[in-house]
Amino acid sequence: MSETTSETTSETAYEGTRPLRERAVELDAVDPLAAKRDLFALDDDVVYLDGNSLGALPAHVPARVADVVQRQWGELRIRSWTESGWWTAPERIGDRIAPLVGAAPGQVVVADSTSVNVFKAVVAGVRLASADPRRTDVVVDATTFPTDGYVAESAARLTGHRIVPVDPADPAALRAELGPTTAVVLLNHVDFRSGRLHDLPALTAAVHDAGAVAVWDLCHSAGALPVGLDAHGVDLAVGCTYKYLNGGPGSPAFLYVAERHQAAFDSPLPGWNSHADPFAMSRDYAAVDGARRGRVGTPDILSMLALEAALDVWEGVTIEEVRAKSLALTDFFLRCVAEYAGGASVTSVAQVTPVTPAEHAARGSQVALRCGEAPVVMERLIARGVVGDLRRPDLLRFGFAPLYVSFADAERAASTLAEVLAELRA
């Protein structure tokens, strides 16, 4: 995989003789995305590095949601399904997300939760592969977010298939498991613990070489880096919208169904919203055309329209620009951590060890540091206004959302981390 970096933000030309704090100011001054920060509701005294769990609130969203509640619901009431466009929101918003994941219009629908969409995708993938009775295996990322594993295992039981766990960080091991018995492969684009970016193009090609269906979970990559679903021939994909897409807590997820599979996409959760004639209230199910087959029940309009409003912050931004800044931010943060909390001073502070790959081609938009005192370290960081998160037992996670995280944020987070570590070893 190749990655795009920016001359104005790349740390390859960093002059180590200058203080890192000064360098942060310089990088922020030439950051083409710096103005986007003003679009978010952020406190000046807090460094928010948890957008990989919950994205920050775009400042204009509350007023838009108030309009949905007060006017569209309060005044128009049932008329809003047509007059306010509620009925078409799932595919309309899906088409706004599509460019951020490299999909053409008509292939992304916003509906339900990530977990529900994983179930739809795995079972539908099994059904796509069902023409060959030898295909009895569902290969699953062994390091996956637990829910993906739970759902895949249940889907396998329901369809009479076998679960085969494989670590995608070892491509050779994954390829060794693929073969004529493989039906579906469910993988995470970015590992939620380590921040490792898996090679979607190469692994998708390997899955297809084995004649299987590739399903990708994009929760930690959508809105943070280029995905290229169409370009790389992905079959099905799911993703959440409350992380780097800033849709709000519990905002609905999305489902991608490649155009070539839409006519055969057989959802295990048929509902009236995906019926070809939903208001006929027919007892017999006839699926609607296109990705709308991924709809099930009545859309959750309040959170869905909050998400639609939040996506306005992406106007005028390309995902390549976001990726360039993401890499520069994580490079800079790692440099700051090495200088402030490593090197000659390492014997006087609690140690932190990066587990996120140094190579750009294998790094998402978060940095994970292993630390034996991780719980107390994160507690003290948050108390001092540096908000990351913890993955037990020993991982500190820092998510870098390029639309609102600055280089000054990265430097302050690293310096505060060093202070906390020093205190623990004093």
XYZ file of N, CA, C and O in Angstrom, residues 297-369:
292
model
N -35.993 -1.943 9.724
C -37.173 -1.306 10.292
C -37.127 0.206 10.157
O -36.311 0.770 9.428
N -38.005 0.874 10.866
C -38.114 2.330 10.803
C -36.790 2.991 11.204
O -36.235 2.682 12.258
N -36.287 3.909 10.384
C -35.003 4.555 10.703
C -35.079 5.362 12.000
O -36.127 5.939 12.324
N -33.954 5.405 12.722
C -33.865 6.206 13.950
C -33.556 7.647 13.550
O -32.401 8.063 13.498
N -34.602 8.395 13.270
C -34.491 9.682 12.606
C -33.684 10.715 13.392
O -32.864 11.440 12.817
N -33.859 10.810 14.694
C -33.162 11.848 15.449
C -31.650 11.698 15.341
O -30.936 12.661 15.020
N -31.147 10.494 15.592
C -29.695 10.299 15.518
C -29.219 10.293 14.071
O -28.107 10.728 13.775
N -30.056 9.835 13.161
C -29.657 9.802 11.763
C -29.483 11.213 11.199
O -28.524 11.510 10.476
N -30.387 12.117 11.540
C -30.278 13.476 11.029
C -29.219 14.275 11.770
O -28.655 15.228 11.216
N -28.886 13.897 13.007
C -27.721 14.492 13.680
C -26.453 14.105 12.925
O -25.551 14.932 12.717
N -26.385 12.850 12.493
C -25.246 12.404 11.686
C -25.182 13.176 10.375
O -24.107 13.622 9.962
N -26.320 13.343 9.716
C -26.316 14.068 8.442
C -25.766 15.477 8.630
O -24.967 15.967 7.813
N -26.183 16.154 9.703
C -25.669 17.486 9.978
C -24.168 17.455 10.249
O -23.405 18.309 9.769
N -23.718 16.461 11.007
C -22.293 16.361 11.354
C -21.415 16.212 10.127
O -20.277 16.705 10.098
N -21.925 15.563 9.099
C -21.121 15.344 7.892
C -20.823 16.634 7.141
O -19.966 16.644 6.247
N -21.465 17.739 7.511
C -21.170 19.017 6.860
C -19.725 19.445 7.061
O -19.184 20.207 6.248
N -19.081 18.985 8.138
C -17.700 19.407 8.397
C -16.739 18.880 7.330
O -15.601 19.359 7.223
N -17.191 17.914 6.530
C -16.334 17.336 5.495
C -16.353 18.127 4.192
O -15.617 17.784 3.256
N -17.156 19.166 4.131
C -17.213 19.951 2.900
C -15.846 20.551 2.587
O -15.207 21.175 3.429
N -15.396 20.353 1.360
C -14.121 20.900 0.926
C -12.902 20.141 1.388
O -11.771 20.602 1.219
N -13.096 18.946 1.971
C -11.984 18.148 2.496
C -11.889 16.845 1.717
O -12.907 16.207 1.436
N -10.686 16.444 1.389
C -10.484 15.125 0.792
C -9.922 14.179 1.839
O -9.233 14.601 2.778
N -10.212 12.907 1.664
C -9.712 11.914 2.617
C -8.198 11.798 2.524
O -7.530 11.443 3.502
N -7.626 12.156 1.378
C -6.152 12.134 1.233
C -5.516 13.217 2.104
O -4.454 12.994 2.707
N -6.148 14.392 2.178
C -5.636 15.440 3.064
C -5.693 14.992 4.518
O -4.767 15.248 5.306
N -6.774 14.342 4.869
C -6.935 13.858 6.235
C -5.865 12.828 6.570
O -5.259 12.864 7.649
N -5.594 11.938 5.633
C -4.585 10.913 5.861
C -3.191 11.525 6.011
O -2.410 11.101 6.877
N -2.877 12.505 5.188
C -1.570 13.152 5.287
C -1.369 13.765 6.665
O -0.306 13.616 7.286
N -2.392 14.456 7.158
C -2.257 15.059 8.490
C -2.233 13.996 9.574
O -1.488 14.121 10.559
N -3.018 12.941 9.428
C -3.026 11.864 10.411
C -1.630 11.277 10.598
O -1.163 11.075 11.727
N -0.970 10.998 9.490
C 0.374 10.429 9.579
C 1.354 11.416 10.199
O 2.216 11.040 11.011
N 1.239 12.684 9.822
C 2.133 13.688 10.390
C 1.893 13.850 11.889
O 2.845 13.981 12.671
N 0.625 13.858 12.301
C 0.305 13.975 13.725
C 0.854 12.802 14.529
O 1.446 12.991 15.600
N 0.618 11.594 14.038
C 1.078 10.423 14.791
C 2.594 10.316 14.780
O 3.199 9.906 15.775
N 3.238 10.699 13.666
C 4.702 10.773 13.648
C 5.198 11.733 14.723
O 6.134 11.429 15.480
N 4.595 12.910 14.753
C 5.035 13.955 15.675
C 4.809 13.529 17.120
O 5.672 13.738 17.988
N 3.667 12.935 17.404
C 3.385 12.473 18.759
C 4.397 11.419 19.193
O 4.932 11.475 20.309
N 4.678 10.469 18.322
C 5.654 9.439 18.659
C 7.033 10.047 18.901
O 7.774 9.609 19.794
N 7.400 11.059 18.119
C 8.681 11.742 18.329
C 8.702 12.441 19.677
O 9.690 12.374 20.415
N 7.603 13.108 20.009
C 7.526 13.793 21.295
C 7.602 12.809 22.460
O 8.293 13.051 23.457
N 6.893 11.687 22.346
C 6.941 10.673 23.400
C 8.355 10.144 23.568
O 8.864 9.987 24.686
N 9.044 9.885 22.447
C 10.407 9.367 22.520
C 11.343 10.359 23.195
O 12.216 9.975 23.994
N 11.159 11.653 22.898
C 12.060 12.647 23.475
C 11.722 12.956 24.922
O 12.616 13.075 25.769
N 10.439 13.055 25.236
C 10.044 13.445 26.591
C 10.040 12.285 27.567
O 10.325 12.459 28.752
N 9.678 11.097 27.104
C 9.486 9.969 28.018
C 10.389 8.794 27.688
O 10.182 7.692 28.169
N 11.416 9.028 26.895
C 12.309 7.943 26.505
C 13.760 8.386 26.568
O 14.114 9.309 27.279
N 14.572 7.719 25.797
C 15.979 8.095 25.695
C 16.702 7.981 27.006
O 16.510 7.064 27.798
N 17.525 8.978 27.301
C 18.395 8.935 28.474
C 17.605 8.967 29.773
O 18.093 8.525 30.813
N 16.391 9.511 29.717
C 15.617 9.644 30.952
C 14.782 8.419 31.296
O 14.072 8.416 32.280
N 14.900 7.381 30.466
C 13.985 6.264 30.627
C 14.127 5.570 31.974
O 13.175 4.993 32.480
N 15.298 5.630 32.595
C 15.470 4.962 33.881
C 14.762 5.687 35.004
O 14.528 5.099 36.053
N 14.398 6.960 34.779
C 13.765 7.720 35.852
C 12.258 7.847 35.681
O 11.601 8.518 36.444
N 11.705 7.207 34.642
C 10.267 7.295 34.435
C 9.710 5.908 34.173
O 10.426 4.987 33.805
N 8.404 5.767 34.378
C 7.735 4.532 33.998
C 7.831 4.392 32.483
O 7.654 5.350 31.749
N 8.084 3.221 32.024
C 8.299 3.021 30.595
C 6.985 2.928 29.832
O 6.005 2.371 30.307
N 6.991 3.492 28.622
C 5.917 3.270 27.673
C 6.553 2.749 26.394
O 7.610 3.224 25.975
N 5.902 1.775 25.777
C 6.427 1.165 24.553
C 5.364 1.230 23.473
O 4.265 0.696 23.645
N 5.649 1.891 22.358
C 4.659 1.930 21.285
C 4.383 0.532 20.731
O 5.313 -0.246 20.488
N 3.117 0.212 20.550
C 2.753 -1.040 19.894
C 2.148 -0.775 18.513
O 1.983 -1.698 17.725
N 1.842 0.481 18.227
C 1.370 0.858 16.900
C 2.557 0.836 15.946
O 3.627 1.356 16.274
N 2.421 0.238 14.770
C 3.547 0.145 13.844
C 4.115 1.507 13.467
O 3.370 2.489 13.301
N 5.428 1.558 13.317
C 6.081 2.794 12.886
C 5.864 3.054 11.402
O 5.815 4.207 10.966
N 5.694 1.974 10.613
C 5.541 2.136 9.166
C 4.184 2.763 8.851
O 3.157 2.315 9.336
N 4.194 3.767 8.005
C 2.945 4.431 7.627
C 1.946 3.461 7.016
O 0.739 3.563 7.264
N 2.411 2.547 6.207
C 1.510 1.628 5.507
C 0.800 0.669 6.451
O -0.156 0.005 6.052
N 1.248 0.607 7.705
C 0.646 -0.311 8.670
C 0.082 0.418 9.883
O -0.159 -0.190 10.916
N -0.157 1.725 9.743
C -0.626 2.513 10.883
C -1.963 3.170 10.564
O -2.129 3.782 9.512
N -2.910 3.050 11.495
C -4.170 3.760 11.356
C -4.026 5.187 11.835
O -3.018 5.845 11.555
N -5.013 5.691 12.594
C -4.947 7.076 13.069
C -4.963 7.141 14.583
O -5.450 8.094 15.166
N -4.431 6.109 15.215
C -4.283 6.135 16.658
C -2.901 5.617 17.015
O -2.249 4.941 16.215
N -2.462 5.983 18.209
C -1.208 5.465 18.741
C -1.519 4.750 20.043
O -2.166 5.313 20.934
N -1.087 3.508 20.139
C -1.259 2.724 21.359
C 0.100 2.532 22.012
O 1.072 2.157 21.348
N 0.164 2.818 23.304
C 1.399 2.670 24.070
C 1.171 1.645 25.170
O 0.181 1.736 25.915
